[in-house]
Amino acid sequence: MTRTVLVTGGAGYIGSHVTLSLLEAGYAVVVLDNLSTGRRELVHGDATFYEGSTGDRDLVLKILRDHQIEAVLHFAASTVVPESLADPMGYYANNTVNSRNMMACCAEAGVDRFVFSSTAAVYGEPEELPVTEAASLRPISPYGHSKLMTEQMLTDLSRASSLKHVILRYFNVAGADPEGRTGQSTPNATHLIKVACEAACGKRENLTVFGDDYDTPDGTCIRDYIHVTDLAEAHLAALRYLENNGESTILNCGYNRGFSIREVIQSVEKNTGRDLPVVNGPRRDGDIVSIYAENSKILETLGWKPQHDDLDHIVKTAYAWETRSAD
Ligand SMILES: NC(=O)c1ccc[n+]([C@@H]2O[C@H](COP(=O)([O-])OP(=O)(O)OC[C@H]3O[C@@H](n4cnc5c(N)ncnc54)[C@H](O)[C@@H]3O)[C@@H](O)[C@H]2O)c1
Ligand SMILES: O=c1ccn([C@@H]2O[C@H](COP(=O)(O)OP(=O)(O)O[C@H]3O[C@H](CO)[C@@H](O)[C@H](O)[C@H]3O)[C@@H](O)[C@H]2O)c(=O)[nH]1
């Protein structure tokens, strides 16, 4: 029997990749997206699409019941760290309050598998690297807090009900489907690799490095860039884990290593053959200096086997998408 899953945020960057993987694996997919940053054309033709909000209780309950949804993969969110500093109430409304609605609807409709898109931002500045799931949780942005509050609600609900969850803490997601079927088309994107690829193909005048006086080897911030296709496979593995009665758990999604902004720029220049117009700017508020994932827990728990752990490959697939998409 075909299993049907609900993907919130399925018109977005990561949700559209996971939808592809789910369809390929034989799931039926329903997408709920309000198109605030997502694109209608990124919703796969074989998925059923609802334009609407995760905060709309009646709509969410109707979808869960009409489609006999077995699991929810909850991507829909506001995702930009600096934007969250300027608009904290908006971030708590969309990321925390609307996520509460999704969980409450699942409890009411008897949907008891929930995969949640959390973030490395819940750790704040780590005391030790690589960072494990057991590290202190001290977010430094409203975005990180809004996600941590959702993690807490989910943990409490799972204790009090039959719901089981996998919380995936993504590190910096980048790249695009190697077959070019989907990619990142977020308007006014702020993500480093996306912005660098836009600059490389002349869609932006330059790339500003936000701070080069940090206490790191080359003075710029360090992140763990994970290929979006590997992340999509982690979601499939998480779903299967819950189907096999796995216990609720929290897992880092990253590669155990970090790259500085300068290293990313070098990779973009090498793989695009373009000199990037780079400008040195001031530090950006809310930035963590250095963070990368300890990933042994996800490898052991889900049997996840990353296939795309290579910065040059990540950059090449991101650039290939950038040069074929008009936006
Ligand atoms: N991109 C990253 O590096 C990264 C890292 C860590 C965590 N995440 C998390 O992954 C998830 C997906 O991020 P993304 O990079 O694909 O961003 P995205 O902006 O491309 O996708 C988010 C999608 O959610 C939709 N959406 C937002 N609010 C909604 C609402 N109330 N109702 C219905 N739809 C709504 C948007 O229209 C969009 O399609 C988010 O939860 C984000 O916090 C992303
Ligand atoms: O034009 C740019 C864009 C970014 N950066 C820097 O590059 C690093 C990475 O920034 P960015 O790509 O914006 O990612 P983060 O702020 O680390 O946040 C991303 O990664 C988090 C997980 O680590 C997710 O939760 C967020 O949703 C996602 O936006 C930071 O030091 C930025 O200051 C620049 O110097 N110039």
Short mmCIF file of C-alpha atoms in Angstrom, two decimals, residues 14-218:
data_model
loop_
_atom_site.label_atom_id
_atom_site.label_comp_id
_atom_site.label_asym_id
_atom_site.label_seq_id
_atom_site.Cartn_x
_atom_site.Cartn_y
_atom_site.Cartn_z
CA ILE A 14 15.26 21.61 0.84
CA GLY A 15 11.61 20.52 0.76
CA SER A 16 11.64 20.27 -3.04
CA HIS A 17 14.70 17.99 -2.94
CA VAL A 18 13.19 15.77 -0.25
CA THR A 19 9.94 15.56 -2.25
CA LEU A 20 11.96 14.24 -5.20
CA SER A 21 13.61 11.56 -3.05
CA LEU A 22 10.29 10.56 -1.48
CA LEU A 23 8.58 10.19 -4.86
CA GLU A 24 11.52 8.17 -6.16
CA ALA A 25 11.20 5.89 -3.13
CA GLY A 26 7.53 5.25 -3.90
CA TYR A 27 5.80 7.53 -1.37
CA ALA A 28 2.80 9.65 -2.28
CA VAL A 29 3.56 13.27 -1.35
CA VAL A 30 1.25 16.12 -0.35
CA VAL A 31 2.87 19.56 -0.18
CA LEU A 32 1.59 22.45 1.96
CA ASP A 33 3.33 25.76 1.24
CA ASN A 34 2.27 29.40 1.44
CA LEU A 35 4.82 30.38 -1.26
CA SER A 36 6.28 33.09 0.99
CA THR A 37 9.79 32.10 -0.12
CA GLY A 38 8.96 28.94 -2.07
CA ARG A 39 8.21 28.67 -5.77
CA ARG A 40 5.17 26.95 -7.25
CA GLU A 41 7.25 25.62 -10.14
CA LEU A 42 9.54 23.77 -7.72
CA VAL A 43 6.64 21.59 -6.53
CA HIS A 44 6.99 18.27 -8.33
CA GLY A 45 4.16 17.51 -10.75
CA ASP A 46 3.47 14.17 -9.06
CA ALA A 47 2.90 15.79 -5.65
CA THR A 48 -0.50 17.12 -4.55
CA PHE A 49 -0.17 20.81 -3.77
CA TYR A 50 -2.05 22.97 -1.27
CA GLU A 51 -1.28 26.68 -1.10
CA GLY A 52 -1.81 27.67 2.51
CA SER A 53 -0.25 28.09 5.92
CA THR A 54 0.94 25.66 8.55
CA GLY A 55 -0.89 27.97 10.97
CA ASP A 56 -4.29 27.20 9.38
CA ARG A 57 -5.72 24.56 11.72
CA ASP A 58 -8.76 23.70 9.59
CA LEU A 59 -6.69 23.26 6.44
CA VAL A 60 -3.99 21.19 8.14
CA LEU A 61 -6.56 18.88 9.77
CA LYS A 62 -8.39 18.49 6.46
CA ILE A 63 -5.16 17.52 4.65
CA LEU A 64 -4.12 15.05 7.37
CA ARG A 65 -7.53 13.35 7.29
CA ASP A 66 -8.40 13.51 3.58
CA HIS A 67 -5.05 12.05 2.54
CA GLN A 68 -4.66 9.64 5.48
CA ILE A 69 -1.23 11.11 6.12
CA GLU A 70 1.14 8.71 7.90
CA ALA A 71 3.99 11.10 8.58
CA VAL A 72 4.71 14.82 8.52
CA LEU A 73 8.03 16.24 7.37
CA HIS A 74 7.96 19.80 8.64
CA PHE A 75 10.25 22.16 6.70
CA ALA A 76 8.10 25.30 6.50
CA ALA A 77 9.78 28.12 8.37
CA SER A 78 11.42 31.51 8.18
CA THR A 79 15.10 30.72 7.84
CA VAL A 80 17.37 33.77 7.78
CA VAL A 81 19.44 34.45 10.92
CA PRO A 82 19.89 38.27 10.50
CA GLU A 83 16.24 38.71 9.49
CA SER A 84 15.25 37.04 12.77
CA LEU A 85 17.15 39.69 14.74
CA ALA A 86 15.13 42.43 13.00
CA ASP A 87 11.79 40.60 13.26
CA PRO A 88 11.83 38.28 16.28
CA MET A 89 8.04 38.23 16.70
CA GLY A 90 7.59 37.21 13.07
CA TYR A 91 10.07 34.38 13.57
CA TYR A 92 8.40 33.11 16.76
CA ALA A 93 5.00 33.30 15.02
CA ASN A 94 6.04 31.33 11.97
CA ASN A 95 8.59 28.95 13.43
CA THR A 96 7.25 28.33 16.92
CA VAL A 97 3.50 29.10 16.94
CA ASN A 98 2.78 27.59 13.52
CA SER A 99 4.89 24.53 14.36
CA ARG A 100 2.84 24.11 17.53
CA ASN A 101 -0.25 24.09 15.32
CA MET A 102 1.25 21.38 13.09
CA MET A 103 2.00 19.19 16.12
CA ALA A 104 -1.39 19.78 17.76
CA CYS A 105 -3.13 18.84 14.49
CA CYS A 106 -1.05 15.65 14.27
CA ALA A 107 -2.06 14.75 17.82
CA GLU A 108 -5.71 15.43 17.01
CA ALA A 109 -5.70 13.48 13.72
CA GLY A 110 -3.66 10.56 15.09
CA VAL A 111 -0.57 11.14 12.90
CA ASP A 112 2.28 9.84 14.99
CA ARG A 113 5.44 10.25 12.89
CA PHE A 114 7.05 13.67 12.72
CA VAL A 115 10.37 14.70 11.18
CA PHE A 116 11.43 18.24 12.07
CA SER A 117 13.93 20.54 10.34
CA SER A 118 16.02 21.98 13.13
CA THR A 119 19.34 23.70 12.87
CA ALA A 120 22.90 24.00 14.09
CA ALA A 121 21.82 27.46 15.27
CA VAL A 122 20.34 25.85 18.43
CA TYR A 123 23.89 25.33 19.74
CA GLY A 124 25.04 28.94 19.56
CA GLU A 125 28.82 29.23 19.84
CA PRO A 126 30.03 25.70 20.71
CA GLU A 127 32.49 25.11 23.55
CA GLU A 128 34.02 22.16 21.70
CA LEU A 129 34.31 21.18 18.04
CA PRO A 130 33.00 19.12 16.39
CA VAL A 131 29.72 19.71 18.19
CA THR A 132 27.73 16.69 19.45
CA GLU A 133 23.99 16.47 20.04
CA ALA A 134 24.71 16.51 23.78
CA ALA A 135 26.39 19.94 23.67
CA SER A 136 24.90 22.94 25.49
CA LEU A 137 22.02 24.64 23.70
CA ARG A 138 22.56 28.38 23.81
CA PRO A 139 21.21 29.99 20.64
CA ILE A 140 22.38 33.53 19.91
CA SER A 141 19.60 34.48 17.47
CA PRO A 142 15.79 34.51 17.64
CA TYR A 143 15.90 32.06 14.71
CA GLY A 144 17.88 29.57 16.81
CA HIS A 145 15.59 30.13 19.82
CA SER A 146 12.47 29.72 17.69
CA LYS A 147 13.71 26.31 16.51
CA LEU A 148 14.85 25.21 19.97
CA MET A 149 11.39 26.02 21.39
CA THR A 150 9.87 23.80 18.71
CA GLU A 151 12.29 21.00 19.58
CA GLN A 152 11.17 21.29 23.20
CA MET A 153 7.45 21.18 22.32
CA LEU A 154 8.01 18.13 20.15
CA THR A 155 9.96 16.35 22.89
CA ASP A 156 7.20 17.08 25.43
CA LEU A 157 4.44 15.96 23.06
CA SER A 158 6.27 12.73 22.25
CA ARG A 159 6.55 11.98 25.98
CA ALA A 160 2.83 12.58 26.46
CA SER A 161 1.46 10.77 23.39
CA SER A 162 2.07 8.07 20.80
CA LEU A 163 3.85 10.56 18.53
CA LYS A 164 7.47 9.77 17.70
CA HIS A 165 9.86 12.30 16.20
CA VAL A 166 13.20 12.63 14.52
CA ILE A 167 14.67 16.09 14.96
CA LEU A 168 17.34 16.72 12.31
CA ARG A 169 19.73 19.54 13.14
CA TYR A 170 21.00 20.60 9.73
CA PHE A 171 24.29 22.39 9.37
CA ASN A 172 24.74 24.62 6.28
CA VAL A 173 22.81 23.12 3.42
CA ALA A 174 24.12 23.83 -0.09
CA GLY A 175 24.37 22.48 -3.63
CA ALA A 176 21.59 21.25 -5.89
CA ASP A 177 20.20 18.03 -7.32
CA PRO A 178 23.10 16.65 -9.45
CA GLU A 179 20.58 15.90 -12.23
CA GLY A 180 19.46 19.53 -12.25
CA ARG A 181 15.80 18.81 -11.49
CA THR A 182 15.61 21.28 -8.60
CA GLY A 183 17.85 23.73 -6.77
CA GLN A 184 17.81 26.82 -4.60
CA SER A 185 15.69 29.60 -6.07
CA THR A 186 15.00 31.57 -2.88
CA PRO A 187 14.44 35.24 -3.75
CA ASN A 188 17.10 37.56 -2.25
CA ALA A 189 18.98 34.55 -0.90
CA THR A 190 21.53 35.18 1.85
CA HIS A 191 23.30 31.80 1.92
CA LEU A 192 27.02 32.05 1.22
CA ILE A 193 27.40 29.45 -1.57
CA LYS A 194 24.22 30.61 -3.32
CA VAL A 195 25.30 34.27 -3.12
CA ALA A 196 28.82 33.41 -4.33
CA CYS A 197 27.42 31.50 -7.34
CA GLU A 198 25.12 34.43 -8.15
CA ALA A 199 28.14 36.75 -8.04
CA ALA A 200 30.13 34.33 -10.23
CA CYS A 201 27.53 34.48 -12.99
CA GLY A 202 26.98 38.23 -12.79
CA LYS A 203 23.60 38.22 -11.03
CA ARG A 204 25.17 40.19 -8.17
CA GLU A 205 27.80 42.92 -8.34
CA ASN A 206 29.92 41.46 -5.58
CA LEU A 207 30.23 39.18 -2.58
CA THR A 208 30.71 40.81 0.82
CA VAL A 209 32.69 38.85 3.42
CA PHE A 210 31.01 39.60 6.74
CA GLY A 211 34.03 39.98 9.01
CA ASP A 212 37.62 38.83 8.49
CA ASP A 213 38.95 39.51 11.98
CA TYR A 214 37.54 36.47 13.80
CA ASP A 215 39.71 34.16 15.85
CA THR A 216 40.00 31.53 13.08
CA PRO A 217 42.99 30.56 10.90
CA ASP A 218 42.12 33.05 8.12
#
